[in-house]
GROMACS .gro file of C-alpha atoms in nm:
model
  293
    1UNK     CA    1 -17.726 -13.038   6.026
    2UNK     CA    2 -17.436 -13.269   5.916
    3UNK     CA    3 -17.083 -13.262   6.009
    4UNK     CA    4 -16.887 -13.255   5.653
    5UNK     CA    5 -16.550 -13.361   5.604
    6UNK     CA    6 -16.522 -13.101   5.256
    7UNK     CA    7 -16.143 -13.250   5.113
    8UNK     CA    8 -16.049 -12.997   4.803
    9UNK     CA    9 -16.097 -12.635   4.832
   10UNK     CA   10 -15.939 -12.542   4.448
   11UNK     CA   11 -16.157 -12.339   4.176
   12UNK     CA   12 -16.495 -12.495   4.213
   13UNK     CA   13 -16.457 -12.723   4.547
   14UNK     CA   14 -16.416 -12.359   4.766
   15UNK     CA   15 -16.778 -12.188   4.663
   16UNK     CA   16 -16.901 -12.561   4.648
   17UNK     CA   17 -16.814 -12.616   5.031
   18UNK     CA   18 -16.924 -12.274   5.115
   19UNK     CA   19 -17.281 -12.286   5.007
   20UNK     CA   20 -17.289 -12.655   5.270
   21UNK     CA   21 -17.189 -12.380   5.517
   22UNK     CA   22 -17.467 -12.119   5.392
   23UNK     CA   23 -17.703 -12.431   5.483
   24UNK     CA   24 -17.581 -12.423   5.774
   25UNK     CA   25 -17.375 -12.730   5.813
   26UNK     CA   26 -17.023 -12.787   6.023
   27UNK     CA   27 -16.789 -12.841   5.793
   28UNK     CA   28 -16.429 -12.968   5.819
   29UNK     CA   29 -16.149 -12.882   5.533
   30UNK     CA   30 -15.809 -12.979   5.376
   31UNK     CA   31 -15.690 -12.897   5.090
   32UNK     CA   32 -15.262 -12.968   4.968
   33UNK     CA   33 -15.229 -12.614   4.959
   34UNK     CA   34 -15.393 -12.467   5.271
   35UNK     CA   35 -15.394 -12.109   5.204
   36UNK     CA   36 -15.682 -12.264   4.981
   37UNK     CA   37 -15.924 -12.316   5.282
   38UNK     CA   38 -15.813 -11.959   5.466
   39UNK     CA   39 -16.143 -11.777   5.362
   40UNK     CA   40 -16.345 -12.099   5.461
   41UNK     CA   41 -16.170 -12.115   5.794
   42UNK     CA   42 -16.222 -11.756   5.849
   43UNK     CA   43 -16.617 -11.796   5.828
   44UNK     CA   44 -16.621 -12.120   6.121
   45UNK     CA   45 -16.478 -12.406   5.907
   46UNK     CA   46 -16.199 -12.612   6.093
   47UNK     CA   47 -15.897 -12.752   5.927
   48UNK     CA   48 -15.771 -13.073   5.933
   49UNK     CA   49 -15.390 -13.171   5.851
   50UNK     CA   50 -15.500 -13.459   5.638
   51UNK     CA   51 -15.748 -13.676   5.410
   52UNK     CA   52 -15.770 -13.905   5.732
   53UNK     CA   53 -15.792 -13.644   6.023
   54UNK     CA   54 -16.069 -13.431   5.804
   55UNK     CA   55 -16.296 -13.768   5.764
   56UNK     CA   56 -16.197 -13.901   6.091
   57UNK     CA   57 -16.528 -13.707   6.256
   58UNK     CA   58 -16.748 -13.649   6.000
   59UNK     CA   59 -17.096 -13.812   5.894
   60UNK     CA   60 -17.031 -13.700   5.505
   61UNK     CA   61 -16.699 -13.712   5.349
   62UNK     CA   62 -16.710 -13.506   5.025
   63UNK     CA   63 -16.347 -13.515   4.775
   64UNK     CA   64 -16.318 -13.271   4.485
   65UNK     CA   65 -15.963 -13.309   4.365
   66UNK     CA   66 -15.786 -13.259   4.053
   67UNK     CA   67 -15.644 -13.654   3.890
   68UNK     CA   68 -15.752 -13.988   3.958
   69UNK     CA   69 -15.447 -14.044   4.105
   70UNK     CA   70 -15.524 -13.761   4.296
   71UNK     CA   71 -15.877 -13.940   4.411
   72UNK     CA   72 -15.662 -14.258   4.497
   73UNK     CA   73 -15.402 -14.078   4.692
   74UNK     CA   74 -15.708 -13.887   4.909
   75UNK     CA   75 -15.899 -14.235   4.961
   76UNK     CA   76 -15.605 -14.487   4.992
   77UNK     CA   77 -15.304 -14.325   5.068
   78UNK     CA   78 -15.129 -14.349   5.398
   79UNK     CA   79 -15.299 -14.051   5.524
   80UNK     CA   80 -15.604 -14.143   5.312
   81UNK     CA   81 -15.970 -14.138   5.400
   82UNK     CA   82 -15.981 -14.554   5.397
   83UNK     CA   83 -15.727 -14.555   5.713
   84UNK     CA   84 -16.057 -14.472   5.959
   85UNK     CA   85 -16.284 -14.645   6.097
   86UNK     CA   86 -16.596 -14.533   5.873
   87UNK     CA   87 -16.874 -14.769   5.946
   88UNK     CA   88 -17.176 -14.536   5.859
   89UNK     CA   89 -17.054 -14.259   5.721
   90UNK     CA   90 -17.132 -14.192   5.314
   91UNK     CA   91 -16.794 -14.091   5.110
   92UNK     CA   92 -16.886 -13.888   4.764
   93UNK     CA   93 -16.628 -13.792   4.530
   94UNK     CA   94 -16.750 -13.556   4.335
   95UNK     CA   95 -16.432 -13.544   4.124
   96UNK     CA   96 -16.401 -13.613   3.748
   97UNK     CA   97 -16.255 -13.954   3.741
   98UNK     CA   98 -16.237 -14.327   3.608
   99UNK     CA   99 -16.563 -14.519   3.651
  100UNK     CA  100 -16.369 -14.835   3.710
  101UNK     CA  101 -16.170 -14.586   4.029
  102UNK     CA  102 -16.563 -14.492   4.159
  103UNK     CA  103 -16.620 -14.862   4.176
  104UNK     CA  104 -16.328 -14.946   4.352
  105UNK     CA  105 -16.383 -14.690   4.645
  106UNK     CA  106 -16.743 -14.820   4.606
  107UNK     CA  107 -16.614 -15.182   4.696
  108UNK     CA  108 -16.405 -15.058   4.955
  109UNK     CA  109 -16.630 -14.878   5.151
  110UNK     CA  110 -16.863 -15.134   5.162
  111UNK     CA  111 -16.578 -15.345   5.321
  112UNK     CA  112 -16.583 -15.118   5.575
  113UNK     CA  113 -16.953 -15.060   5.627
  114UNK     CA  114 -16.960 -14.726   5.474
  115UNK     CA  115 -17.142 -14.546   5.137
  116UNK     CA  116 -16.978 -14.464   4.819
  117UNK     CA  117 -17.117 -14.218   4.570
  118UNK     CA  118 -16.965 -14.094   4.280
  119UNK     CA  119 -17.100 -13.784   4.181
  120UNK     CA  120 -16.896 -13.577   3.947
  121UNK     CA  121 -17.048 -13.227   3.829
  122UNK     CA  122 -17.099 -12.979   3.554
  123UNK     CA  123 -17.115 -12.614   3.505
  124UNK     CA  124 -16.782 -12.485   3.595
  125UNK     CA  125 -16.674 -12.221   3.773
  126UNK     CA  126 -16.997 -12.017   3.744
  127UNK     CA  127 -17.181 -12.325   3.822
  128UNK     CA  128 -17.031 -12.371   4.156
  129UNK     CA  129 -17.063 -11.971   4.252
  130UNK     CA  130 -17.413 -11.976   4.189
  131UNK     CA  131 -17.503 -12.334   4.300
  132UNK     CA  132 -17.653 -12.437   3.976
  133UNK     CA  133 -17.451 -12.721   3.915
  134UNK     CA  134 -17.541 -13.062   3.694
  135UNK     CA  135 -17.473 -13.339   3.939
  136UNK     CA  136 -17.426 -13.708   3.816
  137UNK     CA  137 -17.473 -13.959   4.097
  138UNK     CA  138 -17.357 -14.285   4.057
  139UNK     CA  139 -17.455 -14.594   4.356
  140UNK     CA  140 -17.723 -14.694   4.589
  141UNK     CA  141 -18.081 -14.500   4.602
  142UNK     CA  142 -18.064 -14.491   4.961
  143UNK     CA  143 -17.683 -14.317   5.015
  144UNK     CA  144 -17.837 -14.078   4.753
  145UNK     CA  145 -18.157 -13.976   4.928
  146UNK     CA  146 -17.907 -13.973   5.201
  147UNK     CA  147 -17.642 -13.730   5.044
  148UNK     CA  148 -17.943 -13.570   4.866
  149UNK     CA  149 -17.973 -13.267   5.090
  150UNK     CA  150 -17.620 -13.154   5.034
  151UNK     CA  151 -17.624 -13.188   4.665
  152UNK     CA  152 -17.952 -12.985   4.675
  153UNK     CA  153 -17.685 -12.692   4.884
  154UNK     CA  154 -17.432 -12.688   4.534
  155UNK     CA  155 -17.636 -12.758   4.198
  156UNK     CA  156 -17.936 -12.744   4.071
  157UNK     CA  157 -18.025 -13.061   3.823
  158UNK     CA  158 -17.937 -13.365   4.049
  159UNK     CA  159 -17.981 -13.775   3.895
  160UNK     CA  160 -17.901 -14.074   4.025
  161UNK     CA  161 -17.773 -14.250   3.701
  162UNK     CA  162 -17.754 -14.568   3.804
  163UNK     CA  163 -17.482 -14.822   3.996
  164UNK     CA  164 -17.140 -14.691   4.103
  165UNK     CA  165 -16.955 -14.593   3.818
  166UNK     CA  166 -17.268 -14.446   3.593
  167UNK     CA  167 -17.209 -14.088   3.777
  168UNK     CA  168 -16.875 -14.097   3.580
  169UNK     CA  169 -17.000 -14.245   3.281
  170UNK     CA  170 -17.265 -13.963   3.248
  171UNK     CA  171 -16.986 -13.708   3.327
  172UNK     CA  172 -16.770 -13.850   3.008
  173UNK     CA  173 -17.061 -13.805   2.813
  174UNK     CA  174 -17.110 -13.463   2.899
  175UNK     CA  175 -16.745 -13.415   2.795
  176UNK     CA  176 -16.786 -13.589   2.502
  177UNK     CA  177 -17.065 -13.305   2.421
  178UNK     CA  178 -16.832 -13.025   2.552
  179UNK     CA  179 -16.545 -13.106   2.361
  180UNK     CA  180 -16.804 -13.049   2.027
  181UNK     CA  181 -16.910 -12.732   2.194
  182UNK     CA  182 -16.624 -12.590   2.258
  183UNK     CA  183 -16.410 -12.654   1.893
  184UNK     CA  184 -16.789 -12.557   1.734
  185UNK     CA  185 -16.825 -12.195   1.940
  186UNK     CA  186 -16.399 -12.125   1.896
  187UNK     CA  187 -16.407 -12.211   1.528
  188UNK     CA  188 -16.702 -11.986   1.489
  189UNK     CA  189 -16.563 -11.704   1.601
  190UNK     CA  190 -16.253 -11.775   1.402
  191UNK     CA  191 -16.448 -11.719   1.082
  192UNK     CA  192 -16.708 -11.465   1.201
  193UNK     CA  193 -16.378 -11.248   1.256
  194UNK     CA  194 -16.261 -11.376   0.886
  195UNK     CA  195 -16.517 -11.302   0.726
  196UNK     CA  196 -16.538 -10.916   0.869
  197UNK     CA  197 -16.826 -10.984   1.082
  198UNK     CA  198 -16.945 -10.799   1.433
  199UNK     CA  199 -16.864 -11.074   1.683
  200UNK     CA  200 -17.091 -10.938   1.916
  201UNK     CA  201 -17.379 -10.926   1.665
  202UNK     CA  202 -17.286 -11.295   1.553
  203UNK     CA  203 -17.296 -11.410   1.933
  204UNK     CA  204 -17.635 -11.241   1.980
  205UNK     CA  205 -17.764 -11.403   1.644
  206UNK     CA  206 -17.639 -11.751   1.697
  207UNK     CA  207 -17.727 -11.782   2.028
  208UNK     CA  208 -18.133 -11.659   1.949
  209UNK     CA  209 -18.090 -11.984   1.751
  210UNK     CA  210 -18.082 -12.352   1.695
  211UNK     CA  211 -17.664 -12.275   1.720
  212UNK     CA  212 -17.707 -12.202   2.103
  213UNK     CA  213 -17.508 -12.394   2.339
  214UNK     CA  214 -17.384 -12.294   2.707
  215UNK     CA  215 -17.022 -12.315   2.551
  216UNK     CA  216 -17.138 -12.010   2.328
  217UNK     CA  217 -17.314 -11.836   2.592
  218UNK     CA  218 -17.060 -11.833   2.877
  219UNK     CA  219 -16.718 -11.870   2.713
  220UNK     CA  220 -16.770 -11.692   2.332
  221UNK     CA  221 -16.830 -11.369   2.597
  222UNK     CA  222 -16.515 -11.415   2.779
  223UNK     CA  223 -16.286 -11.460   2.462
  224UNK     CA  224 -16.378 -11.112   2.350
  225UNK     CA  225 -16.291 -10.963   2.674
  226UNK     CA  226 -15.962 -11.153   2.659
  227UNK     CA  227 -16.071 -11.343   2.975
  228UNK     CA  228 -15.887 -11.663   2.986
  229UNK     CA  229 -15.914 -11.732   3.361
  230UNK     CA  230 -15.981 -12.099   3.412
  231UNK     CA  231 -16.344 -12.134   3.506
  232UNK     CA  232 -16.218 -12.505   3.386
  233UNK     CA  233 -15.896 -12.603   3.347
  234UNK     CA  234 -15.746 -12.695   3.005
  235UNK     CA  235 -15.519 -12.971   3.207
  236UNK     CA  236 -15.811 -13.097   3.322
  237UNK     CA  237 -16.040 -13.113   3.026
  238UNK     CA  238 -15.724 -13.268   2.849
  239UNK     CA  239 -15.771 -13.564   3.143
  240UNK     CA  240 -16.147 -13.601   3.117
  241UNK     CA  241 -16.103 -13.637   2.776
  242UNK     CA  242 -15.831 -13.896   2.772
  243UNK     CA  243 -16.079 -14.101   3.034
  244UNK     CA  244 -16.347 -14.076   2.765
  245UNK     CA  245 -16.140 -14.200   2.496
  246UNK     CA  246 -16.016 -14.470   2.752
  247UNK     CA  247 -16.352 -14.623   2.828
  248UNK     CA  248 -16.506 -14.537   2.450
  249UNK     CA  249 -16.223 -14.803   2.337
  250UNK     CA  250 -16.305 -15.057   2.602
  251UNK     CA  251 -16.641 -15.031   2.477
  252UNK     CA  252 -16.510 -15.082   2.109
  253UNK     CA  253 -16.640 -14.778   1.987
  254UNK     CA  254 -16.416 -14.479   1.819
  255UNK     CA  255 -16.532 -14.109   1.890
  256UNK     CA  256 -16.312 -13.911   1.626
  257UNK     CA  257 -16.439 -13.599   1.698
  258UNK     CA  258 -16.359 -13.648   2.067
  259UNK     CA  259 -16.031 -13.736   1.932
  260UNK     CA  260 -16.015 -13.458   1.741
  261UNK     CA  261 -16.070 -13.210   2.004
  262UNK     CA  262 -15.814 -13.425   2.241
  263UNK     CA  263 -15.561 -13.351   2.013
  264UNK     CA  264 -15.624 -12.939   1.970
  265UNK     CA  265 -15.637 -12.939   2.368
  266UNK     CA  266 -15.301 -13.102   2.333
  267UNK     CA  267 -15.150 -12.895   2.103
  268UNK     CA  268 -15.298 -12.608   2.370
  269UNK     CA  269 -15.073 -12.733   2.627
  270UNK     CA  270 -14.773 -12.786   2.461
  271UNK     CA  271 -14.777 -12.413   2.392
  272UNK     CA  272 -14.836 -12.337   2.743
  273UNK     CA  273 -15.173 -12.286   2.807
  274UNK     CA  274 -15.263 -12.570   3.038
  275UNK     CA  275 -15.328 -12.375   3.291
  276UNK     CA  276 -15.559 -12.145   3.120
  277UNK     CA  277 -15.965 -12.174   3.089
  278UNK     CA  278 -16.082 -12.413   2.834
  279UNK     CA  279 -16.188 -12.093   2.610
  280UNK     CA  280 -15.830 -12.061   2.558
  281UNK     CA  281 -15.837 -12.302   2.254
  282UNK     CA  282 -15.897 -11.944   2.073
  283UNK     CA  283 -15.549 -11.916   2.075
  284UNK     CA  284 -15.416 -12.188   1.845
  285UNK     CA  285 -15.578 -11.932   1.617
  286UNK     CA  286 -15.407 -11.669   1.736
  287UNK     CA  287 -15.080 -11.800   1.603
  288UNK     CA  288 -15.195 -11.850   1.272
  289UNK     CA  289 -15.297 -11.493   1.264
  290UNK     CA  290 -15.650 -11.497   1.235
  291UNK     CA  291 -15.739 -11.320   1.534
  292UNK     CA  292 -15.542 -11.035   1.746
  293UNK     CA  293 -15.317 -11.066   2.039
   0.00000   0.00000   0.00000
């Protein structure tokens, strides 16, 4: 079994890091806020007071954090994972983050005779709890089949996309799909509720259909029990978006609806909501009216 240095224990990273710990490996936590890794401490994990002291022993060195500049403070900050000696241990971040970022920490790990993956995921909260994640590998075949066994522990559909960087490249086109998703399911409730329908009927109609999406199936249930508990933070879908639009225009190519939905996310915050679930966008609704408080 591997020794894992597990660096961010938030929303997803906790169940993530404690199904590598169901498969029985040795794992080694920090997280900023370190009430965060109590639970995993309680059940044999040890904690480490920083980025560097967590990878420092380790033969996998797994980061899950919330900002790319975030990523860059965990890998090249003064207490960062780059300050150890790491020849032959693999580094994944399995954060959201800038492709050009994944190939950086690529390049410098190589410098130092170490692996870089970048292997961001999908599925959310529900995802992580259940181990049926989407995982989007980015980097060399060999650090994958490598790092393969641990992915197999969290998710359930696992690719190697290509070179470093095309793990976040997939993951901004899954965003890119989400963003539709989620404006498509809100709005439909919106008018379903206009129009005098049964929501729940609607839900159960749409989603026997060619309408389905996972958007409609885990979040549409959630907004009618006035669950807005982030399963997915709308600060952070607001930052995977940006990165989309970021690398659509260095590409020359505008995405308006991605834009679009950008914008509504925005306008989410502003009110307050950031740090609500992404099926919170209901609630730019909720001002006009349409839908009860």
């Amino acid at each position: 079994m591997a020794k894992i240095a597990f660096i961010g224990t938030g929303v997803m990273g906790a169940a993530m890091a404690g199904h590598l710990m169901d498969a029985g490996h040795d794992l080694i936590v920090y997280n900023r806020t370190k009430s965060k890794t109590d639970d995993l401490v309680a059940r044999g994990a040890s904690y480490a007071q920083s980025p560097k002291l967590a990878a420092e022993k380790a033969d996998f060195v797994i980061t899950i954090v919330g900002y790319p500049k975030d990523v860059r403070e965990v890998y090249f900050g003064t207490e960062g994972i780059f300050q150890n000696e790491l020849s032959g241990k693999v580094l994944i971040d399995m954060t959201t983050t800038e492709p050009t970022l994944a190939k950086e920490i690529y390049t410098e790990a190589a410098k130092k005779e170490a692996s870089a993956l970048d292997a961001p995921v999908s599925g959310g909260d529900l995802g992580a709890k259940k181990a049926t994640l989407t995982i989007m590998v980015g980097g060399d075949e060999t650090t994958y089949h490598k790092a393969y066994p641990l992915f197999e522990a969290m998710g359930k559909t696992i690719t190697l996309q290509g070179p470093a960087g095309s793990g976040q490249h997939t993951k901004m086109a899954n965003q890119i799909c989400i963003a539709g998703t989620m404006t498509g399911m809100t709005e439909l409730l919106v008018y379903a509720q206009k129009a005098g329908l049964d929501l729940e009927k609607v839900l159960t109609t749409v989603g026997g259909g060619s309408g389905a999406t996972w958007s409609l199936a885990n979040y549409a249930p959630r907004i009618l029990r006035e669950d807005y508990s982030a399963g997915f933070f709308v600060k952070h879908f607001i930052k995977d978006l940006g990165i989309a639009l970021a690398e659509a225009q260095k590409m020359g190519l505008e995405l308006p609806a991605t834009a679009q939905a950008k914008k509504l996310y925005d306008q989410l915050a502003d009110k307050g909501f950031e740090n609500d679930g992404t099926q919170a966008l209901i609630k730019l609704w909720w001002d006009q009216g349409h839908l009860p408080k």
